[in-house]
PDB file of C-alpha atoms in Angstrom:
ATOM      1  CA  MET A   1     -20.064  15.800 -58.975  1.00  0.00           C
ATOM      2  CA  ALA A   2     -20.910  19.424 -58.184  1.00  0.00           C
ATOM      3  CA  ARG A   3     -19.069  20.985 -55.249  1.00  0.00           C
ATOM      4  CA  TRP A   4     -22.322  21.965 -53.524  1.00  0.00           C
ATOM      5  CA  LEU A   5     -23.498  18.329 -53.641  1.00  0.00           C
ATOM      6  CA  ILE A   6     -20.185  17.046 -52.231  1.00  0.00           C
ATOM      7  CA  ALA A   7     -20.407  19.613 -49.435  1.00  0.00           C
ATOM      8  CA  ALA A   8     -23.989  18.614 -48.688  1.00  0.00           C
ATOM      9  CA  LEU A   9     -23.082  14.937 -48.534  1.00  0.00           C
ATOM     10  CA  LEU A  10     -20.184  15.695 -46.204  1.00  0.00           C
ATOM     11  CA  CYS A  11     -22.475  17.674 -43.925  1.00  0.00           C
ATOM     12  CA  LEU A  12     -24.956  14.798 -43.827  1.00  0.00           C
ATOM     13  CA  ALA A  13     -22.146  12.353 -43.006  1.00  0.00           C
ATOM     14  CA  CYS A  14     -20.880  14.608 -40.211  1.00  0.00           C
ATOM     15  CA  ALA A  15     -24.379  14.992 -38.790  1.00  0.00           C
ATOM     16  CA  ALA A  16     -24.914  11.225 -38.833  1.00  0.00           C
ATOM     17  CA  ALA A  17     -21.582  10.630 -37.106  1.00  0.00           C
ATOM     18  CA  GLN A  18     -22.414  13.173 -34.426  1.00  0.00           C
ATOM     19  CA  ALA A  19     -25.861  11.665 -33.902  1.00  0.00           C
ATOM     20  CA  SER A  20     -24.380   8.180 -33.384  1.00  0.00           C
ATOM     21  CA  ALA A  21     -21.459   9.327 -31.237  1.00  0.00           C
ATOM     22  CA  PRO A  22     -21.742   8.522 -27.532  1.00  0.00           C
ATOM     23  CA  ARG A  23     -22.661  11.485 -25.297  1.00  0.00           C
ATOM     24  CA  ASP A  24     -20.881  12.337 -22.028  1.00  0.00           C
ATOM     25  CA  ALA A  25     -24.083  12.369 -19.976  1.00  0.00           C
ATOM     26  CA  TYR A  26     -22.626  11.290 -16.598  1.00  0.00           C
ATOM     27  CA  PRO A  27     -19.130  12.776 -16.268  1.00  0.00           C
ATOM     28  CA  SER A  28     -18.844  12.245 -12.499  1.00  0.00           C
ATOM     29  CA  VAL A  29     -19.114   8.428 -12.443  1.00  0.00           C
ATOM     30  CA  ALA A  30     -15.506   7.639 -13.367  1.00  0.00           C
ATOM     31  CA  ARG A  31     -12.349   9.025 -14.839  1.00  0.00           C
ATOM     32  CA  ALA A  32     -13.413   7.258 -18.044  1.00  0.00           C
ATOM     33  CA  TYR A  33     -16.572   5.301 -18.826  1.00  0.00           C
ATOM     34  CA  TRP A  34     -18.453   3.692 -21.715  1.00  0.00           C
ATOM     35  CA  VAL A  35     -22.057   2.487 -22.035  1.00  0.00           C
ATOM     36  CA  GLU A  36     -23.508   0.505 -24.944  1.00  0.00           C
ATOM     37  CA  ILE A  37     -27.192  -0.289 -25.329  1.00  0.00           C
ATOM     38  CA  ASP A  38     -27.868  -3.243 -27.630  1.00  0.00           C
ATOM     39  CA  GLY A  39     -24.425  -2.765 -29.163  1.00  0.00           C
ATOM     40  CA  ARG A  40     -24.935   0.969 -29.734  1.00  0.00           C
ATOM     41  CA  PRO A  41     -22.442   3.310 -27.992  1.00  0.00           C
ATOM     42  CA  THR A  42     -24.704   5.674 -26.060  1.00  0.00           C
ATOM     43  CA  TRP A  43     -22.796   7.448 -23.281  1.00  0.00           C
ATOM     44  CA  ALA A  44     -19.056   7.854 -22.783  1.00  0.00           C
ATOM     45  CA  GLY A  45     -16.531  10.034 -21.016  1.00  0.00           C
ATOM     46  CA  GLN A  46     -12.882  10.191 -22.099  1.00  0.00           C
ATOM     47  CA  PRO A  47     -13.431   7.130 -24.330  1.00  0.00           C
ATOM     48  CA  ASP A  48      -9.981   7.172 -25.931  1.00  0.00           C
ATOM     49  CA  GLN A  49      -7.885   8.075 -22.878  1.00  0.00           C
ATOM     50  CA  PRO A  50      -5.329   5.319 -22.128  1.00  0.00           C
ATOM     51  CA  LEU A  51      -5.522   4.515 -18.411  1.00  0.00           C
ATOM     52  CA  PRO A  52      -4.395   1.667 -16.160  1.00  0.00           C
ATOM     53  CA  MET A  53      -7.058  -1.048 -16.296  1.00  0.00           C
ATOM     54  CA  ALA A  54      -6.046  -3.360 -13.426  1.00  0.00           C
ATOM     55  CA  SER A  55      -7.410  -6.910 -13.733  1.00  0.00           C
ATOM     56  CA  LEU A  56      -9.574  -6.057 -16.736  1.00  0.00           C
ATOM     57  CA  ALA A  57      -6.361  -7.064 -18.531  1.00  0.00           C
ATOM     58  CA  LYS A  58      -7.167 -10.666 -17.607  1.00  0.00           C
ATOM     59  CA  LEU A  59      -9.874 -10.627 -20.274  1.00  0.00           C
ATOM     60  CA  MET A  60      -7.147 -10.540 -22.926  1.00  0.00           C
ATOM     61  CA  THR A  61      -5.342 -13.379 -21.164  1.00  0.00           C
ATOM     62  CA  ALA A  62      -8.592 -15.332 -21.123  1.00  0.00           C
ATOM     63  CA  LEU A  63      -9.308 -14.527 -24.776  1.00  0.00           C
ATOM     64  CA  LEU A  64      -5.949 -15.870 -25.948  1.00  0.00           C
ATOM     65  CA  LEU A  65      -6.384 -19.035 -23.917  1.00  0.00           C
ATOM     66  CA  ALA A  66      -9.962 -19.605 -25.110  1.00  0.00           C
ATOM     67  CA  GLU A  67      -9.019 -19.017 -28.740  1.00  0.00           C
ATOM     68  CA  HIS A  68      -6.133 -21.458 -28.403  1.00  0.00           C
ATOM     69  CA  GLY A  69      -8.710 -24.017 -27.338  1.00  0.00           C
ATOM     70  CA  GLN A  70      -6.531 -26.499 -25.439  1.00  0.00           C
ATOM     71  CA  LEU A  71      -7.516 -26.058 -21.815  1.00  0.00           C
ATOM     72  CA  ASP A  72      -7.556 -29.776 -21.106  1.00  0.00           C
ATOM     73  CA  GLY A  73      -3.790 -29.743 -20.496  1.00  0.00           C
ATOM     74  CA  THR A  74      -1.896 -29.790 -17.196  1.00  0.00           C
ATOM     75  CA  VAL A  75      -0.322 -26.629 -15.795  1.00  0.00           C
ATOM     76  CA  VAL A  76       2.645 -26.887 -13.445  1.00  0.00           C
ATOM     77  CA  VAL A  77       2.793 -23.777 -11.266  1.00  0.00           C
ATOM     78  CA  SER A  78       5.958 -21.764 -11.885  1.00  0.00           C
ATOM     79  CA  ARG A  79       7.930 -19.977  -9.185  1.00  0.00           C
ATOM     80  CA  GLY A  80       6.845 -16.666 -10.673  1.00  0.00           C
ATOM     81  CA  ALA A  81       3.191 -17.663 -10.421  1.00  0.00           C
ATOM     82  CA  ALA A  82       3.570 -18.859  -6.835  1.00  0.00           C
ATOM     83  CA  ALA A  83       5.107 -15.491  -5.923  1.00  0.00           C
ATOM     84  CA  ALA A  84       2.291 -13.441  -7.511  1.00  0.00           C
ATOM     85  CA  THR A  85       0.914 -10.649  -5.331  1.00  0.00           C
ATOM     86  CA  GLY A  86      -2.561  -9.193  -4.921  1.00  0.00           C
ATOM     87  CA  THR A  87      -5.648 -11.384  -5.149  1.00  0.00           C
ATOM     88  CA  ARG A  88      -4.454 -14.976  -5.256  1.00  0.00           C
ATOM     89  CA  LEU A  89      -5.357 -18.587  -4.546  1.00  0.00           C
ATOM     90  CA  GLY A  90      -2.158 -19.451  -2.712  1.00  0.00           C
ATOM     91  CA  LEU A  91      -0.747 -21.736  -5.394  1.00  0.00           C
ATOM     92  CA  ARG A  92       2.555 -23.470  -4.650  1.00  0.00           C
ATOM     93  CA  ALA A  93       5.451 -23.848  -7.049  1.00  0.00           C
ATOM     94  CA  GLY A  94       5.371 -27.287  -8.654  1.00  0.00           C
ATOM     95  CA  GLU A  95       1.666 -27.923  -7.991  1.00  0.00           C
ATOM     96  CA  ARG A  96      -0.267 -29.366 -10.928  1.00  0.00           C
ATOM     97  CA  PHE A  97      -3.711 -28.241 -12.118  1.00  0.00           C
ATOM     98  CA  ARG A  98      -6.055 -28.685 -15.020  1.00  0.00           C
ATOM     99  CA  ALA A  99      -5.684 -25.608 -17.183  1.00  0.00           C
ATOM    100  CA  SER A 100      -9.476 -25.288 -17.350  1.00  0.00           C
ATOM    101  CA  ASP A 101      -9.718 -25.050 -13.542  1.00  0.00           C
ATOM    102  CA  LEU A 102      -7.131 -22.271 -13.334  1.00  0.00           C
ATOM    103  CA  PHE A 103      -8.871 -20.513 -16.227  1.00  0.00           C
ATOM    104  CA  THR A 104     -12.180 -20.453 -14.352  1.00  0.00           C
ATOM    105  CA  ALA A 105     -10.519 -19.424 -11.081  1.00  0.00           C
ATOM    106  CA  MET A 106      -8.771 -16.565 -12.893  1.00  0.00           C
ATOM    107  CA  LEU A 107     -12.081 -15.210 -14.185  1.00  0.00           C
ATOM    108  CA  VAL A 108     -14.226 -15.892 -11.123  1.00  0.00           C
ATOM    109  CA  ARG A 109     -11.795 -14.839  -8.393  1.00  0.00           C
ATOM    110  CA  SER A 110      -9.426 -12.687 -10.485  1.00  0.00           C
ATOM    111  CA  ALA A 111      -6.573 -14.740  -9.045  1.00  0.00           C
ATOM    112  CA  ASN A 112      -3.189 -13.384 -10.078  1.00  0.00           C
ATOM    113  CA  ASP A 113      -1.311 -16.601  -9.378  1.00  0.00           C
ATOM    114  CA  ALA A 114      -3.718 -18.569 -11.578  1.00  0.00           C
ATOM    115  CA  CYS A 115      -3.374 -15.927 -14.300  1.00  0.00           C
ATOM    116  CA  ARG A 116       0.429 -15.955 -14.190  1.00  0.00           C
ATOM    117  CA  ALA A 117       0.570 -19.765 -14.183  1.00  0.00           C
ATOM    118  CA  LEU A 118      -1.584 -19.858 -17.311  1.00  0.00           C
ATOM    119  CA  ALA A 119       0.442 -17.154 -19.048  1.00  0.00           C
ATOM    120  CA  ASP A 120       3.702 -18.995 -18.356  1.00  0.00           C
ATOM    121  CA  TRP A 121       2.145 -22.266 -19.543  1.00  0.00           C
ATOM    122  CA  ARG A 122       0.637 -20.877 -22.750  1.00  0.00           C
ATOM    123  CA  GLY A 123       3.480 -18.548 -23.728  1.00  0.00           C
ATOM    124  CA  GLY A 124       6.431 -20.518 -22.406  1.00  0.00           C
ATOM    125  CA  ASP A 125       7.407 -17.408 -20.467  1.00  0.00           C
ATOM    126  CA  LEU A 126       5.696 -14.188 -19.431  1.00  0.00           C
ATOM    127  CA  ALA A 127       7.406 -11.928 -21.993  1.00  0.00           C
ATOM    128  CA  THR A 128       6.313 -14.121 -24.892  1.00  0.00           C
ATOM    129  CA  PHE A 129       2.735 -14.221 -23.654  1.00  0.00           C
ATOM    130  CA  VAL A 130       2.598 -10.424 -23.217  1.00  0.00           C
ATOM    131  CA  ALA A 131       3.815 -10.033 -26.800  1.00  0.00           C
ATOM    132  CA  MET A 132       0.920 -12.274 -27.863  1.00  0.00           C
ATOM    133  CA  MET A 133      -1.474 -10.046 -25.930  1.00  0.00           C
ATOM    134  CA  ASN A 134      -0.264  -6.939 -27.729  1.00  0.00           C
ATOM    135  CA  THR A 135      -0.474  -8.639 -31.115  1.00  0.00           C
ATOM    136  CA  ARG A 136      -4.074  -9.684 -30.459  1.00  0.00           C
ATOM    137  CA  ALA A 137      -4.947  -6.191 -29.238  1.00  0.00           C
ATOM    138  CA  ALA A 138      -3.682  -4.746 -32.518  1.00  0.00           C
ATOM    139  CA  GLU A 139      -5.754  -7.295 -34.457  1.00  0.00           C
ATOM    140  CA  LEU A 140      -8.866  -6.195 -32.558  1.00  0.00           C
ATOM    141  CA  GLY A 141      -8.191  -2.530 -33.372  1.00  0.00           C
ATOM    142  CA  MET A 142      -7.375  -1.646 -29.764  1.00  0.00           C
ATOM    143  CA  HIS A 143      -5.188   1.286 -30.768  1.00  0.00           C
ATOM    144  CA  ASP A 144      -5.017   2.886 -27.311  1.00  0.00           C
ATOM    145  CA  THR A 145      -3.967  -0.315 -25.532  1.00  0.00           C
ATOM    146  CA  THR A 146      -0.620  -1.778 -24.529  1.00  0.00           C
ATOM    147  CA  PHE A 147       0.063  -4.628 -22.141  1.00  0.00           C
ATOM    148  CA  ALA A 148       3.144  -4.942 -19.943  1.00  0.00           C
ATOM    149  CA  ASN A 149       1.952  -7.959 -17.940  1.00  0.00           C
ATOM    150  CA  ALA A 150      -0.747 -10.599 -18.182  1.00  0.00           C
ATOM    151  CA  CYS A 151      -2.721  -9.944 -15.018  1.00  0.00           C
ATOM    152  CA  GLY A 152      -3.181  -6.186 -14.684  1.00  0.00           C
ATOM    153  CA  HIS A 153      -0.510  -5.086 -12.212  1.00  0.00           C
ATOM    154  CA  ASP A 154       0.392  -1.392 -12.372  1.00  0.00           C
ATOM    155  CA  ALA A 155       3.377  -1.003 -14.693  1.00  0.00           C
ATOM    156  CA  PRO A 156       4.710   1.471 -17.250  1.00  0.00           C
ATOM    157  CA  GLY A 157       2.978   0.784 -20.557  1.00  0.00           C
ATOM    158  CA  GLN A 158       0.027  -1.089 -19.034  1.00  0.00           C
ATOM    159  CA  ALA A 159      -2.988   0.915 -20.209  1.00  0.00           C
ATOM    160  CA  SER A 160      -6.190   0.795 -22.225  1.00  0.00           C
ATOM    161  CA  SER A 161      -9.149   3.001 -23.098  1.00  0.00           C
ATOM    162  CA  VAL A 162     -12.796   2.248 -22.401  1.00  0.00           C
ATOM    163  CA  ARG A 163     -13.526   2.164 -26.132  1.00  0.00           C
ATOM    164  CA  ASP A 164     -10.824  -0.473 -26.574  1.00  0.00           C
ATOM    165  CA  LEU A 165     -12.068  -2.442 -23.586  1.00  0.00           C
ATOM    166  CA  ALA A 166     -15.521  -2.550 -25.174  1.00  0.00           C
ATOM    167  CA  LYS A 167     -13.951  -4.237 -28.209  1.00  0.00           C
ATOM    168  CA  LEU A 168     -12.171  -6.689 -25.926  1.00  0.00           C
ATOM    169  CA  ALA A 169     -15.349  -7.402 -23.969  1.00  0.00           C
ATOM    170  CA  ARG A 170     -17.265  -8.209 -27.154  1.00  0.00           C
ATOM    171  CA  ALA A 171     -14.526 -10.518 -28.415  1.00  0.00           C
ATOM    172  CA  ALA A 172     -14.286 -12.237 -25.031  1.00  0.00           C
ATOM    173  CA  MET A 173     -18.035 -12.807 -24.682  1.00  0.00           C
ATOM    174  CA  ALA A 174     -18.108 -14.388 -28.127  1.00  0.00           C
ATOM    175  CA  GLU A 175     -16.098 -17.232 -26.575  1.00  0.00           C
ATOM    176  CA  PRO A 176     -18.480 -19.691 -24.843  1.00  0.00           C
ATOM    177  CA  LEU A 177     -15.896 -20.609 -22.175  1.00  0.00           C
ATOM    178  CA  ILE A 178     -15.516 -16.985 -21.091  1.00  0.00           C
ATOM    179  CA  ALA A 179     -19.247 -16.249 -21.278  1.00  0.00           C
ATOM    180  CA  ALA A 180     -19.981 -19.226 -19.027  1.00  0.00           C
ATOM    181  CA  ASP A 181     -17.319 -18.396 -16.431  1.00  0.00           C
ATOM    182  CA  ALA A 182     -18.100 -14.661 -16.390  1.00  0.00           C
ATOM    183  CA  LYS A 183     -21.478 -15.319 -14.767  1.00  0.00           C
ATOM    184  CA  ARG A 184     -20.338 -17.902 -12.217  1.00  0.00           C
ATOM    185  CA  GLU A 185     -20.912 -16.804  -8.633  1.00  0.00           C
ATOM    186  CA  ASP A 186     -18.607 -19.444  -7.132  1.00  0.00           C
ATOM    187  CA  PHE A 187     -16.306 -22.293  -8.122  1.00  0.00           C
ATOM    188  CA  ALA A 188     -14.796 -25.306  -6.353  1.00  0.00           C
ATOM    189  CA  PHE A 189     -11.968 -27.435  -7.699  1.00  0.00           C
ATOM    190  CA  LYS A 190      -8.924 -29.481  -6.716  1.00  0.00           C
ATOM    191  CA  SER A 191      -5.316 -29.641  -7.777  1.00  0.00           C
ATOM    192  CA  LEU A 192      -4.262 -32.867  -9.480  1.00  0.00           C
ATOM    193  CA  ASP A 193      -2.616 -33.727  -6.173  1.00  0.00           C
ATOM    194  CA  GLY A 194      -5.943 -33.358  -4.335  1.00  0.00           C
ATOM    195  CA  ARG A 195      -5.683 -29.931  -2.636  1.00  0.00           C
ATOM    196  CA  ALA A 196      -9.154 -28.357  -2.541  1.00  0.00           C
ATOM    197  CA  PHE A 197     -10.041 -24.764  -3.423  1.00  0.00           C
ATOM    198  CA  SER A 198     -13.317 -22.868  -3.218  1.00  0.00           C
ATOM    199  CA  VAL A 199     -13.716 -19.296  -4.466  1.00  0.00           C
ATOM    200  CA  ARG A 200     -16.461 -16.703  -4.856  1.00  0.00           C
ATOM    201  CA  SER A 201     -16.764 -14.160  -7.629  1.00  0.00           C
ATOM    202  CA  THR A 202     -15.375 -10.665  -7.172  1.00  0.00           C
ATOM    203  CA  ASN A 203     -18.353  -9.336  -9.181  1.00  0.00           C
ATOM    204  CA  ALA A 204     -20.900  -8.111  -6.628  1.00  0.00           C
ATOM    205  CA  LEU A 205     -23.553  -7.634  -9.338  1.00  0.00           C
ATOM    206  CA  LEU A 206     -23.948 -11.362  -9.960  1.00  0.00           C
ATOM    207  CA  GLY A 207     -27.007 -12.671  -8.184  1.00  0.00           C
ATOM    208  CA  GLN A 208     -27.857  -9.175  -6.950  1.00  0.00           C
ATOM    209  CA  PHE A 209     -28.562  -7.074 -10.043  1.00  0.00           C
ATOM    210  CA  PRO A 210     -31.369  -8.575 -12.157  1.00  0.00           C
ATOM    211  CA  GLY A 211     -29.979  -9.682 -15.496  1.00  0.00           C
ATOM    212  CA  ALA A 212     -26.259  -9.415 -14.665  1.00  0.00           C
ATOM    213  CA  ILE A 213     -24.197 -11.909 -16.683  1.00  0.00           C
ATOM    214  CA  GLY A 214     -20.621 -10.646 -16.125  1.00  0.00           C
ATOM    215  CA  LEU A 215     -18.012  -9.552 -16.816  1.00  0.00           C
ATOM    216  CA  LYS A 216     -14.820  -8.506 -14.936  1.00  0.00           C
ATOM    217  CA  THR A 217     -13.662  -6.489 -11.941  1.00  0.00           C
ATOM    218  CA  GLY A 218     -10.321  -4.835 -11.277  1.00  0.00           C
ATOM    219  CA  PHE A 219      -8.463  -2.824  -8.688  1.00  0.00           C
ATOM    220  CA  THR A 220      -4.922  -1.530  -8.229  1.00  0.00           C
ATOM    221  CA  PRO A 221      -3.656   1.649  -6.559  1.00  0.00           C
ATOM    222  CA  GLY A 222      -2.865   3.126  -9.980  1.00  0.00           C
ATOM    223  CA  ALA A 223      -6.066   2.079 -11.731  1.00  0.00           C
ATOM    224  CA  GLY A 224      -8.484   2.586  -8.879  1.00  0.00           C
ATOM    225  CA  ARG A 225     -11.699   0.589  -8.959  1.00  0.00           C
ATOM    226  CA  CYS A 226     -12.568  -0.690 -12.417  1.00  0.00           C
ATOM    227  CA  LEU A 227     -15.440  -2.731 -13.802  1.00  0.00           C
ATOM    228  CA  ILE A 228     -16.821  -4.183 -17.002  1.00  0.00           C
ATOM    229  CA  ALA A 229     -20.490  -4.999 -16.388  1.00  0.00           C
ATOM    230  CA  LEU A 230     -22.782  -6.802 -18.791  1.00  0.00           C
ATOM    231  CA  ALA A 231     -26.512  -7.316 -18.217  1.00  0.00           C
ATOM    232  CA  GLU A 232     -29.516  -8.570 -20.175  1.00  0.00           C
ATOM    233  CA  ARG A 233     -33.134  -7.703 -19.482  1.00  0.00           C
ATOM    234  CA  ASP A 234     -36.403  -7.720 -21.457  1.00  0.00           C
ATOM    235  CA  GLY A 235     -34.601  -8.505 -24.706  1.00  0.00           C
ATOM    236  CA  HIS A 236     -32.036  -5.721 -24.275  1.00  0.00           C
ATOM    237  CA  GLU A 237     -28.329  -5.879 -23.473  1.00  0.00           C
ATOM    238  CA  VAL A 238     -26.261  -3.206 -21.728  1.00  0.00           C
ATOM    239  CA  LEU A 239     -22.482  -3.048 -21.478  1.00  0.00           C
ATOM    240  CA  ALA A 240     -20.952  -0.594 -18.988  1.00  0.00           C
ATOM    241  CA  ILE A 241     -17.225   0.001 -18.477  1.00  0.00           C
ATOM    242  CA  LEU A 242     -15.763   2.203 -15.731  1.00  0.00           C
ATOM    243  CA  LEU A 243     -12.108   3.024 -15.099  1.00  0.00           C
ATOM    244  CA  HIS A 244     -11.016   4.684 -11.863  1.00  0.00           C
ATOM    245  CA  ALA A 245     -14.556   4.815 -10.475  1.00  0.00           C
ATOM    246  CA  PRO A 246     -14.898   6.094  -6.878  1.00  0.00           C
ATOM    247  CA  ASP A 247     -18.177   4.208  -6.328  1.00  0.00           C
ATOM    248  CA  ARG A 248     -18.195   1.577  -9.045  1.00  0.00           C
ATOM    249  CA  TRP A 249     -21.008  -0.612  -7.726  1.00  0.00           C
ATOM    250  CA  TRP A 250     -23.739   1.964  -7.081  1.00  0.00           C
ATOM    251  CA  ASP A 251     -22.776   4.068 -10.085  1.00  0.00           C
ATOM    252  CA  THR A 252     -22.758   1.022 -12.346  1.00  0.00           C
ATOM    253  CA  VAL A 253     -26.172  -0.044 -11.061  1.00  0.00           C
ATOM    254  CA  ALA A 254     -27.467   3.465 -11.781  1.00  0.00           C
ATOM    255  CA  LEU A 255     -25.966   3.459 -15.292  1.00  0.00           C
ATOM    256  CA  LEU A 256     -27.425   0.045 -16.068  1.00  0.00           C
ATOM    257  CA  GLU A 257     -30.894   1.055 -14.874  1.00  0.00           C
ATOM    258  CA  LEU A 258     -30.760   4.292 -16.854  1.00  0.00           C
ATOM    259  CA  ALA A 259     -29.602   2.371 -19.919  1.00  0.00           C
ATOM    260  CA  PHE A 260     -32.444  -0.143 -19.668  1.00  0.00           C
ATOM    261  CA  ASP A 261     -34.897   2.754 -19.313  1.00  0.00           C
ATOM    262  CA  GLU A 262     -33.362   4.288 -22.432  1.00  0.00           C
ATOM    263  CA  ALA A 263     -33.616   0.965 -24.285  1.00  0.00           C
ATOM    264  CA  ARG A 264     -37.339   0.739 -23.555  1.00  0.00           C
ATOM    265  CA  ARG A 265     -37.904   4.256 -24.889  1.00  0.00           C
ATOM    266  CA  THR A 266     -35.793   3.831 -28.041  1.00  0.00           C
ATOM    267  CA  PRO A 267     -37.282   1.831 -30.942  1.00  0.00           C
ATOM    268  CA  ALA A 268     -35.120  -0.977 -32.237  1.00  0.00           C
ATOM    269  CA  PRO A 269     -33.312  -0.266 -35.549  1.00  0.00           C
ATOM    270  CA  GLY A 270     -35.774  -0.677 -38.421  1.00  0.00           C
ATOM    271  CA  ALA A 271     -38.834  -0.488 -36.182  1.00  0.00           C
ATOM    272  CA  ARG A 272     -41.761   1.771 -37.131  1.00  0.00           C
TER     273      ARG A 272
END
């Protein structure tokens, strides 16, 4: 093939890649952010920067549990789970729960004690479960991600990028159990010994932003306020991810509205 033709083809490939690359249109919304419209990366800032992701890590915990597919078992709360800090249910060491109930509580309320109890139960111990998380991240092509714990606590080596979190979000929402729990506004359940619990979602968009169907909130001092938001409207879907966002709720609402406006203006692939 002639050199001029090879060069021309390379130029066309570069131009196509640049045209499809997400644009940093809103750099002030977060330290890193990512917006997809109908699966197409549209806007992003610092997409490959590894940053603490707080409880967004629980999506990987949920993914492993959903893929394992045996949430009808009984979880006995470990001492480590009972001692979990941050957002929690107040589980007691030795209490028994249906795994499916703790799974839902982990996603709805972002409960660290429920998360740790499930990780101990599924992995046998926390270190084994974290190794499973890192293996699954590598399988998903999450090259900027490492996990040091199951629930999102600040720790050396606990980091992900918004591009990687988009991959995780897509994999998680492909699991019906996660998709169903991600849009729950509240959840009531009991331990197998009869202690009652009632929790409300940490996701303020549910029931307030038209079309919101998930997905996960997070906060730690190191990560700041984080959010993965997913919404559907008028046949379009928007995914927005913010890490270390000073005003995550209003800025996410603005991004979602702008994205839906963009979706209405942009013809679907193949349309004429």
